[in-house]
Amino acid sequence: MLQDLSHMDRITQLQDAIQQLLMIMSNTVAYLTSRSNFVQVSPEIPITKQRNPDKFDPPDVFEANQKELVTDLIVKAKQIEYLINSLPEPEPEEEQAKRLQELEDEMTVANAEYIRAVNRAKDLHTQISDILRMMLDKTDEDLAQVNLN
C-alpha cells in the first residue's frame, strides 16, 4: 500500500509538472506575441503595422528572453520525461483480474459480516424495546394499584 502511495505521488507530481509546462507554454506564446516587433520576412510582403517602441523589447533583450523561455520549456519537459520513466510498469491483465477477484471476494465477506452485524443490532434493539415496554407496563400497573388502594 505504501508503494501505491508513492506511485500516486509521482502521478500527482506528473500532473503538476504538465500543468506547469502548459503554463510556461502559454506565457511563452503571450510574451512572443505581445513583446515582439513586426519584421518583414519576405520582400513580397510589406509590413503594414508598427508597434510603439515601448511596446516591444529591443532585439538583444528579446533574444535573451527567448533563450530563457526555451530553457524553461526544455527543463520542464525533461522533468516530465523523468517522472514518466519513474512510473511503474503496468500490471499484466491476468494479475489485475486476479487482484480484482480477490478484492471482490473480500468485499463479499465484508458485506456478509455487515449484514450479520446489522441484523444483530436489530435483534438487540427489539429485545431492549421489549424489555423497556415490559418495565413501563409493570410500572403503570404498580401505579394503578397504588391509586386503587
CSV table of N, CA and C in Angstrom, one decimal:
chain,number,residue,atom,x,y,z
A,1,MET,N,0.8,-1.2,0.0
A,1,MET,CA,0.0,0.0,0.0
A,1,MET,C,0.9,1.2,0.0
A,2,LEU,N,2.0,1.2,0.8
A,2,LEU,CA,2.8,2.4,0.8
A,2,LEU,C,3.5,2.6,-0.5
A,3,GLN,N,3.8,1.6,-1.3
A,3,GLN,CA,4.3,1.7,-2.6
A,3,GLN,C,3.3,2.3,-3.5
A,4,ASP,N,2.0,2.0,-3.4
A,4,ASP,CA,1.0,2.6,-4.2
A,4,ASP,C,0.9,4.1,-3.9
A,5,LEU,N,1.1,4.5,-2.7
A,5,LEU,CA,1.0,5.9,-2.4
A,5,LEU,C,2.2,6.7,-3.1
A,6,SER,N,3.4,6.1,-3.1
A,6,SER,CA,4.5,6.8,-3.8
A,6,SER,C,4.2,6.9,-5.3
A,7,HIS,N,3.6,5.8,-5.8
A,7,HIS,CA,3.2,5.9,-7.3
A,7,HIS,C,2.2,7.0,-7.5
A,8,MET,N,1.2,7.2,-6.5
A,8,MET,CA,0.3,8.2,-6.7
A,8,MET,C,0.9,9.6,-6.5
A,9,ASP,N,1.9,9.7,-5.6
A,9,ASP,CA,2.7,10.9,-5.5
A,9,ASP,C,3.3,11.3,-6.8
A,10,ARG,N,3.9,10.3,-7.5
A,10,ARG,CA,4.5,10.5,-8.8
A,10,ARG,C,3.5,11.0,-9.8
A,11,ILE,N,2.3,10.4,-9.8
A,11,ILE,CA,1.3,10.8,-10.7
A,11,ILE,C,0.9,12.2,-10.5
A,12,THR,N,0.7,12.5,-9.2
A,12,THR,CA,0.4,13.9,-8.8
A,12,THR,C,1.5,14.9,-9.2
A,13,GLN,N,2.7,14.5,-9.0
A,13,GLN,CA,3.9,15.3,-9.5
A,13,GLN,C,3.8,15.5,-11.0
A,14,LEU,N,3.5,14.4,-11.7
A,14,LEU,CA,3.5,14.5,-13.2
A,14,LEU,C,2.3,15.4,-13.6
A,15,GLN,N,1.2,15.3,-13.0
A,15,GLN,CA,0.1,16.2,-13.3
A,15,GLN,C,0.5,17.6,-13.0
A,16,ASP,N,1.1,17.9,-11.9
A,16,ASP,CA,1.6,19.3,-11.6
A,16,ASP,C,2.6,19.8,-12.6
A,17,ALA,N,3.5,18.9,-13.0
A,17,ALA,CA,4.6,19.3,-14.0
A,17,ALA,C,3.9,19.6,-15.3
A,18,ILE,N,3.0,18.8,-15.7
A,18,ILE,CA,2.3,19.0,-17.0
A,18,ILE,C,1.6,20.4,-17.0
A,19,GLN,N,0.9,20.7,-15.9
A,19,GLN,CA,0.2,21.9,-15.7
A,19,GLN,C,1.2,23.1,-15.8
A,20,GLN,N,2.4,22.9,-15.1
A,20,GLN,CA,3.4,24.0,-15.2
A,20,GLN,C,3.9,24.1,-16.6
A,21,LEU,N,4.1,23.0,-17.3
A,21,LEU,CA,4.6,23.1,-18.7
A,21,LEU,C,3.6,23.8,-19.6
A,22,LEU,N,2.3,23.6,-19.4
A,22,LEU,CA,1.3,24.3,-20.2
A,22,LEU,C,1.3,25.8,-19.8
A,23,MET,N,1.5,26.1,-18.5
A,23,MET,CA,1.6,27.5,-18.1
A,23,MET,C,2.8,28.2,-18.8
A,24,ILE,N,3.9,27.5,-18.8
A,24,ILE,CA,5.1,28.1,-19.4
A,24,ILE,C,4.9,28.3,-20.9
A,25,MET,N,4.2,27.3,-21.6
A,25,MET,CA,3.9,27.4,-23.0
A,25,MET,C,3.0,28.6,-23.2
A,26,SER,N,2.0,28.7,-22.4
A,26,SER,CA,1.0,29.8,-22.6
A,26,SER,C,1.7,31.2,-22.4
A,27,ASN,N,2.5,31.3,-21.3
A,27,ASN,CA,3.3,32.5,-21.1
A,27,ASN,C,4.2,32.8,-22.2
A,28,THR,N,4.8,31.8,-22.8
A,28,THR,CA,5.8,32.0,-23.9
A,28,THR,C,5.1,32.6,-25.1
A,29,VAL,N,3.9,32.0,-25.4
A,29,VAL,CA,3.2,32.5,-26.6
A,29,VAL,C,2.7,33.9,-26.3
A,30,ALA,N,2.2,34.2,-25.1
A,30,ALA,CA,1.8,35.5,-24.8
A,30,ALA,C,3.0,36.5,-24.9
A,31,TYR,N,4.1,36.1,-24.4
A,31,TYR,CA,5.3,37.0,-24.4
A,31,TYR,C,5.7,37.3,-25.9
A,32,LEU,N,5.8,36.2,-26.6
A,32,LEU,CA,6.3,36.3,-28.0
A,32,LEU,C,5.3,37.1,-28.9
A,33,THR,N,4.0,37.0,-28.6
A,33,THR,CA,3.1,37.8,-29.4
A,33,THR,C,2.9,39.3,-29.0
A,34,SER,N,3.2,39.5,-27.7
A,34,SER,CA,3.0,40.9,-27.2
A,34,SER,C,4.3,41.7,-27.2
A,35,ARG,N,5.4,41.1,-27.1
A,35,ARG,CA,6.7,41.9,-26.9
A,35,ARG,C,7.6,41.8,-28.1
A,36,SER,N,7.1,41.3,-29.2
A,36,SER,CA,8.0,41.3,-30.4
A,36,SER,C,7.5,42.4,-31.4
A,37,ASN,N,8.5,42.8,-32.2
A,37,ASN,CA,8.2,43.9,-33.2
A,37,ASN,C,7.9,43.2,-34.5
A,38,PHE,N,7.2,43.8,-35.4
A,38,PHE,CA,6.9,43.3,-36.7
A,38,PHE,C,8.1,43.4,-37.5
A,39,VAL,N,8.5,42.2,-38.2
A,39,VAL,CA,9.7,42.2,-39.0
A,39,VAL,C,9.3,41.7,-40.4
A,40,GLN,N,9.8,42.3,-41.4
A,40,GLN,CA,9.5,41.8,-42.8
A,40,GLN,C,10.3,40.6,-43.0
A,41,VAL,N,9.6,39.5,-43.4
A,41,VAL,CA,10.3,38.2,-43.6
A,41,VAL,C,10.4,37.9,-45.1
A,42,SER,N,9.7,38.6,-45.9
A,42,SER,CA,9.7,38.4,-47.4
A,42,SER,C,9.6,39.8,-48.1
A,43,PRO,N,10.4,40.0,-49.1
A,43,PRO,CA,10.3,41.2,-49.9
A,43,PRO,C,8.9,41.4,-50.5
A,44,GLU,N,8.2,40.4,-50.8
A,44,GLU,CA,6.9,40.5,-51.4
A,44,GLU,C,5.8,40.9,-50.5
A,45,ILE,N,6.1,40.7,-49.2
A,45,ILE,CA,5.0,41.0,-48.2
A,45,ILE,C,5.5,42.2,-47.3
A,46,PRO,N,4.9,43.3,-47.5
A,46,PRO,CA,5.3,44.5,-46.8
A,46,PRO,C,4.8,44.5,-45.3
A,47,ILE,N,5.5,45.2,-44.5
A,47,ILE,CA,5.0,45.4,-43.1
A,47,ILE,C,3.9,46.5,-43.2
A,48,THR,N,2.8,46.2,-42.6
A,48,THR,CA,1.7,47.2,-42.7
A,48,THR,C,1.4,47.8,-41.3
A,49,LYS,N,2.1,47.3,-40.3
A,49,LYS,CA,1.8,47.7,-38.9
A,49,LYS,C,3.1,47.9,-38.1
A,50,GLN,N,3.1,48.8,-37.3
A,50,GLN,CA,4.3,49.0,-36.4
A,50,GLN,C,3.8,49.2,-35.0
A,51,ARG,N,4.7,48.8,-34.0
A,51,ARG,CA,4.4,48.9,-32.6
A,51,ARG,C,5.2,50.1,-32.1
A,52,ASN,N,4.6,50.7,-31.0
A,52,ASN,CA,5.4,51.7,-30.3
A,52,ASN,C,6.6,51.1,-29.7
A,53,PRO,N,7.7,51.8,-29.7
A,53,PRO,CA,9.0,51.3,-29.1
A,53,PRO,C,8.9,50.8,-27.7
A,54,ASP,N,8.0,51.4,-26.9
A,54,ASP,CA,7.8,50.9,-25.5
A,54,ASP,C,6.9,49.7,-25.4
A,55,LYS,N,6.4,49.2,-26.5
A,55,LYS,CA,5.5,48.0,-26.5
A,55,LYS,C,6.3,46.8,-26.9
A,56,PHE,N,7.5,46.9,-27.4
A,56,PHE,CA,8.3,45.7,-27.7
A,56,PHE,C,9.7,45.8,-27.1
A,57,ASP,N,10.3,44.6,-26.9
A,57,ASP,CA,11.6,44.6,-26.3
A,57,ASP,C,12.7,44.8,-27.4
A,58,PRO,N,13.8,45.4,-27.0
A,58,PRO,CA,14.9,45.5,-28.0
A,58,PRO,C,15.4,44.1,-28.4
A,59,PRO,N,16.0,44.0,-29.6
A,59,PRO,CA,16.3,42.7,-30.2
A,59,PRO,C,17.2,41.8,-29.2
A,60,ASP,N,18.2,42.5,-28.5
A,60,ASP,CA,19.1,41.7,-27.7
A,60,ASP,C,18.3,41.2,-26.4
A,61,VAL,N,17.4,42.0,-25.8
A,61,VAL,CA,16.6,41.5,-24.7
A,61,VAL,C,15.6,40.5,-25.1
A,62,PHE,N,15.0,40.7,-26.3
A,62,PHE,CA,14.0,39.7,-26.8
A,62,PHE,C,14.7,38.4,-27.1
A,63,GLU,N,15.9,38.4,-27.6
A,63,GLU,CA,16.7,37.2,-27.9
A,63,GLU,C,17.0,36.4,-26.6
A,64,ALA,N,17.5,37.2,-25.6
A,64,ALA,CA,17.8,36.6,-24.3
A,64,ALA,C,16.6,36.0,-23.6
A,65,ASN,N,15.4,36.7,-23.7
A,65,ASN,CA,14.2,36.2,-23.1
A,65,ASN,C,13.7,34.9,-23.9
A,66,GLN,N,13.9,34.9,-25.2
A,66,GLN,CA,13.5,33.7,-25.9
A,66,GLN,C,14.3,32.5,-25.5
A,67,LYS,N,15.6,32.7,-25.3
A,67,LYS,CA,16.5,31.6,-24.9
A,67,LYS,C,16.1,31.1,-23.5
A,68,GLU,N,15.8,32.1,-22.6
A,68,GLU,CA,15.4,31.7,-21.3
A,68,GLU,C,14.0,30.9,-21.3
A,69,LEU,N,13.1,31.3,-22.1
A,69,LEU,CA,11.9,30.6,-22.3
A,69,LEU,C,12.1,29.2,-22.8
A,70,VAL,N,13.0,29.1,-23.8
A,70,VAL,CA,13.3,27.8,-24.4
A,70,VAL,C,13.9,26.9,-23.3
A,71,THR,N,14.8,27.4,-22.5
A,71,THR,CA,15.5,26.7,-21.5
A,71,THR,C,14.4,26.2,-20.4
A,72,ASP,N,13.5,27.1,-20.1
A,72,ASP,CA,12.4,26.7,-19.1
A,72,ASP,C,11.6,25.5,-19.7
A,73,LEU,N,11.3,25.6,-21.0
A,73,LEU,CA,10.5,24.5,-21.6
A,73,LEU,C,11.2,23.2,-21.6
A,74,ILE,N,12.5,23.3,-22.0
A,74,ILE,CA,13.3,22.0,-22.0
A,74,ILE,C,13.5,21.4,-20.6
A,75,VAL,N,13.8,22.2,-19.6
A,75,VAL,CA,13.9,21.7,-18.3
A,75,VAL,C,12.6,21.1,-17.8
A,76,LYS,N,11.5,21.7,-18.0
A,76,LYS,CA,10.2,21.1,-17.6
A,76,LYS,C,9.9,19.9,-18.4
A,77,ALA,N,10.2,19.9,-19.7
A,77,ALA,CA,10.0,18.7,-20.5
A,77,ALA,C,10.8,17.5,-20.0
A,78,LYS,N,12.0,17.8,-19.6
A,78,LYS,CA,12.9,16.7,-19.0
A,78,LYS,C,12.4,16.2,-17.7
A,79,GLN,N,11.9,17.1,-16.9
A,79,GLN,CA,11.3,16.7,-15.6
A,79,GLN,C,10.1,15.8,-15.8
A,80,ILE,N,9.3,16.1,-16.8
A,80,ILE,CA,8.2,15.3,-17.1
A,80,ILE,C,8.6,13.9,-17.6
A,81,GLU,N,9.6,13.9,-18.5
A,81,GLU,CA,10.1,12.7,-19.0
A,81,GLU,C,10.7,11.8,-17.9
A,82,TYR,N,11.4,12.4,-16.9
A,82,TYR,CA,11.9,11.7,-15.8
A,82,TYR,C,10.8,11.1,-14.9
A,83,LEU,N,9.7,11.9,-14.7
A,83,LEU,CA,8.6,11.4,-13.9
A,83,LEU,C,7.9,10.2,-14.6
A,84,ILE,N,7.7,10.3,-15.9
A,84,ILE,CA,7.1,9.3,-16.7
A,84,ILE,C,7.9,8.0,-16.6
A,85,ASN,N,9.2,8.1,-16.8
A,85,ASN,CA,10.1,7.0,-16.7
A,85,ASN,C,10.2,6.3,-15.3
A,86,SER,N,9.8,7.1,-14.3
A,86,SER,CA,9.9,6.6,-12.9
A,86,SER,C,8.6,5.9,-12.5
A,87,LEU,N,7.6,6.0,-13.3
A,87,LEU,CA,6.3,5.3,-13.0
A,87,LEU,C,6.5,3.8,-13.2
A,88,PRO,N,5.8,3.0,-12.4
A,88,PRO,CA,6.0,1.5,-12.5
A,88,PRO,C,5.4,1.0,-13.8
A,89,GLU,N,5.8,-0.1,-14.2
A,89,GLU,CA,5.3,-0.8,-15.4
A,89,GLU,C,3.9,-1.2,-15.1
A,90,PRO,N,3.0,-1.2,-16.1
A,90,PRO,CA,1.6,-1.6,-15.8
A,90,PRO,C,1.6,-3.1,-15.5
A,91,GLU,N,0.7,-3.4,-14.6
A,91,GLU,CA,0.5,-4.8,-14.1
A,91,GLU,C,-0.2,-5.6,-15.3
A,92,PRO,N,0.2,-6.8,-15.5
A,92,PRO,CA,-0.4,-7.7,-16.6
A,92,PRO,C,-1.9,-7.9,-16.3
A,93,GLU,N,-2.7,-8.0,-17.3
A,93,GLU,CA,-4.1,-8.1,-17.2
A,93,GLU,C,-4.5,-9.3,-16.3
A,94,GLU,N,-3.8,-10.4,-16.4
A,94,GLU,CA,-4.1,-11.6,-15.6
A,94,GLU,C,-4.0,-11.3,-14.1
A,95,GLU,N,-2.9,-10.6,-13.7
A,95,GLU,CA,-2.7,-10.2,-12.3
A,95,GLU,C,-3.8,-9.2,-11.9
A,96,GLN,N,-4.1,-8.3,-12.7
A,96,GLN,CA,-5.2,-7.3,-12.4
A,96,GLN,C,-6.5,-8.0,-12.1
A,97,ALA,N,-6.8,-9.0,-13.0
A,97,ALA,CA,-8.1,-9.7,-12.9
A,97,ALA,C,-8.1,-10.5,-11.6
A,98,LYS,N,-6.9,-11.2,-11.3
A,98,LYS,CA,-6.8,-11.9,-10.0
A,98,LYS,C,-7.0,-11.0,-8.8
A,99,ARG,N,-6.3,-9.9,-8.8
A,99,ARG,CA,-6.4,-8.9,-7.7
A,99,ARG,C,-7.8,-8.4,-7.6
A,100,LEU,N,-8.5,-8.1,-8.7
A,100,LEU,CA,-9.8,-7.6,-8.6
A,100,LEU,C,-10.8,-8.7,-8.1
A,101,GLN,N,-10.5,-10.0,-8.4
A,101,GLN,CA,-11.3,-11.1,-7.9
A,101,GLN,C,-11.1,-11.2,-6.4
A,102,GLU,N,-9.9,-11.1,-6.0
A,102,GLU,CA,-9.6,-11.2,-4.5
A,102,GLU,C,-10.3,-10.1,-3.8
A,103,LEU,N,-10.3,-8.8,-4.4
A,103,LEU,CA,-11.0,-7.7,-3.7
A,103,LEU,C,-12.5,-7.9,-3.7
A,104,GLU,N,-13.0,-8.5,-4.8
A,104,GLU,CA,-14.5,-8.8,-4.8
A,104,GLU,C,-14.8,-9.8,-3.8
A,105,ASP,N,-14.0,-10.8,-3.6
A,105,ASP,CA,-14.2,-11.9,-2.6
A,105,ASP,C,-14.2,-11.2,-1.2
A,106,GLU,N,-13.2,-10.4,-0.9
A,106,GLU,CA,-13.1,-9.7,0.4
A,106,GLU,C,-14.3,-8.8,0.6
A,107,MET,N,-14.8,-8.2,-0.4
A,107,MET,CA,-16.0,-7.3,-0.3
A,107,MET,C,-17.2,-8.1,0.0
A,108,THR,N,-17.3,-9.3,-0.6
A,108,THR,CA,-18.5,-10.2,-0.3
A,108,THR,C,-18.5,-10.6,1.1
A,109,VAL,N,-17.3,-11.0,1.6
A,109,VAL,CA,-17.2,-11.4,3.0
A,109,VAL,C,-17.5,-10.2,3.9
A,110,ALA,N,-17.0,-9.0,3.6
A,110,ALA,CA,-17.2,-7.9,4.4
A,110,ALA,C,-18.7,-7.5,4.4
A,111,ASN,N,-19.4,-7.6,3.3
A,111,ASN,CA,-20.8,-7.3,3.2
A,111,ASN,C,-21.6,-8.3,4.0
A,112,ALA,N,-21.2,-9.6,4.0
A,112,ALA,CA,-21.9,-10.6,4.8
A,112,ALA,C,-21.8,-10.3,6.3
A,113,GLU,N,-20.6,-9.9,6.7
A,113,GLU,CA,-20.3,-9.5,8.1
A,113,GLU,C,-21.2,-8.3,8.5
A,114,TYR,N,-21.3,-7.4,7.6
A,114,TYR,CA,-22.0,-6.1,7.8
A,114,TYR,C,-23.5,-6.5,8.0
A,115,ILE,N,-24.0,-7.4,7.1
A,115,ILE,CA,-25.4,-7.8,7.2
A,115,ILE,C,-25.7,-8.5,8.5
A,116,ARG,N,-24.8,-9.4,8.9
A,116,ARG,CA,-24.9,-10.0,10.2
A,116,ARG,C,-24.9,-9.0,11.4
A,117,ALA,N,-24.0,-8.1,11.3
A,117,ALA,CA,-24.0,-7.0,12.4
A,117,ALA,C,-25.2,-6.2,12.4
A,118,VAL,N,-25.8,-5.8,11.3
A,118,VAL,CA,-27.0,-5.0,11.2
A,118,VAL,C,-28.1,-5.9,11.8
A,119,ASN,N,-28.2,-7.1,11.4
A,119,ASN,CA,-29.3,-8.0,11.9
A,119,ASN,C,-29.2,-8.2,13.5
A,120,ARG,N,-28.0,-8.3,13.9
A,120,ARG,CA,-27.7,-8.4,15.4
A,120,ARG,C,-28.1,-7.2,16.1
A,121,ALA,N,-27.8,-6.0,15.5
A,121,ALA,CA,-28.2,-4.7,16.1
A,121,ALA,C,-29.7,-4.6,16.1
A,122,LYS,N,-30.4,-5.1,15.1
A,122,LYS,CA,-31.9,-5.0,15.0
A,122,LYS,C,-32.5,-5.9,16.1
A,123,ASP,N,-31.9,-7.1,16.3
A,123,ASP,CA,-32.3,-8.0,17.3
A,123,ASP,C,-32.2,-7.4,18.7
A,124,LEU,N,-31.0,-6.9,18.9
A,124,LEU,CA,-30.8,-6.2,20.2
A,124,LEU,C,-31.7,-5.1,20.5
A,125,HIS,N,-32.0,-4.3,19.4
A,125,HIS,CA,-32.9,-3.2,19.6
A,125,HIS,C,-34.3,-3.7,19.9
A,126,THR,N,-34.7,-4.8,19.3
A,126,THR,CA,-36.0,-5.3,19.6
A,126,THR,C,-36.1,-5.8,21.0
A,127,GLN,N,-35.0,-6.5,21.5
A,127,GLN,CA,-35.0,-7.0,22.8
A,127,GLN,C,-35.1,-5.9,23.8
A,128,ILE,N,-34.3,-4.9,23.6
A,128,ILE,CA,-34.3,-3.7,24.5
A,128,ILE,C,-35.6,-3.0,24.5
A,129,SER,N,-36.2,-2.9,23.4
A,129,SER,CA,-37.5,-2.2,23.3
A,129,SER,C,-38.6,-3.0,24.0
A,130,ASP,N,-38.5,-4.4,23.9
A,130,ASP,CA,-39.5,-5.2,24.6
A,130,ASP,C,-39.3,-5.1,26.1
A,131,ILE,N,-38.1,-5.2,26.5
A,131,ILE,CA,-37.8,-5.0,28.0
A,131,ILE,C,-38.3,-3.7,28.5
A,132,LEU,N,-38.0,-2.6,27.8
A,132,LEU,CA,-38.4,-1.3,28.3
A,132,LEU,C,-39.9,-1.2,28.3
A,133,ARG,N,-40.6,-1.8,27.3
A,133,ARG,CA,-42.0,-1.8,27.2
A,133,ARG,C,-42.6,-2.6,28.4
A,134,MET,N,-42.0,-3.7,28.7
A,134,MET,CA,-42.4,-4.5,29.8
A,134,MET,C,-42.3,-3.8,31.1
A,135,MET,N,-41.1,-3.1,31.3
A,135,MET,CA,-40.8,-2.3,32.5
A,135,MET,C,-41.8,-1.2,32.7
A,136,LEU,N,-42.1,-0.5,31.6
A,136,LEU,CA,-43.1,0.6,31.6
A,136,LEU,C,-44.5,0.1,31.9
A,137,ASP,N,-44.9,-1.0,31.3
A,137,ASP,CA,-46.2,-1.6,31.6
A,137,ASP,C,-46.3,-2.0,33.1
A,138,LYS,N,-45.2,-2.6,33.6
A,138,LYS,CA,-45.2,-3.0,35.0
A,138,LYS,C,-45.3,-1.8,35.9
A,139,THR,N,-44.6,-0.7,35.6
A,139,THR,CA,-44.7,0.5,36.4
A,139,THR,C,-46.1,1.1,36.3
A,140,ASP,N,-46.7,1.1,35.2
A,140,ASP,CA,-48.1,1.6,35.0
A,140,ASP,C,-49.0,0.8,35.9
A,141,GLU,N,-48.8,-0.6,35.9
A,141,GLU,CA,-49.7,-1.4,36.7
A,141,GLU,C,-49.5,-1.1,38.2
A,142,ASP,N,-48.2,-1.0,38.6
A,142,ASP,CA,-47.9,-0.7,40.0
A,142,ASP,C,-48.6,0.7,40.4
A,143,LEU,N,-48.5,1.6,39.6
A,143,LEU,CA,-49.1,3.0,39.9
A,143,LEU,C,-50.6,2.8,39.9
A,144,ALA,N,-51.2,2.0,39.1
A,144,ALA,CA,-52.6,1.9,39.1
A,144,ALA,C,-53.1,1.2,40.4
A,145,GLN,N,-52.3,0.2,40.9
A,145,GLN,CA,-52.7,-0.5,42.1
A,145,GLN,C,-52.5,0.5,43.3
A,146,VAL,N,-51.5,1.3,43.3
A,146,VAL,CA,-51.3,2.3,44.4
A,146,VAL,C,-52.4,3.2,44.4
A,147,ASN,N,-52.9,3.7,43.3
A,147,ASN,CA,-54.0,4.6,43.2
A,147,ASN,C,-55.3,4.0,43.7
A,148,LEU,N,-55.5,2.7,43.5
A,148,LEU,CA,-56.7,2.0,43.9
A,148,LEU,C,-56.7,1.8,45.4
A,149,ASN,N,-55.6,1.7,46.0
A,149,ASN,CA,-55.5,1.5,47.5
A,149,ASN,C,-55.6,2.8,48.1
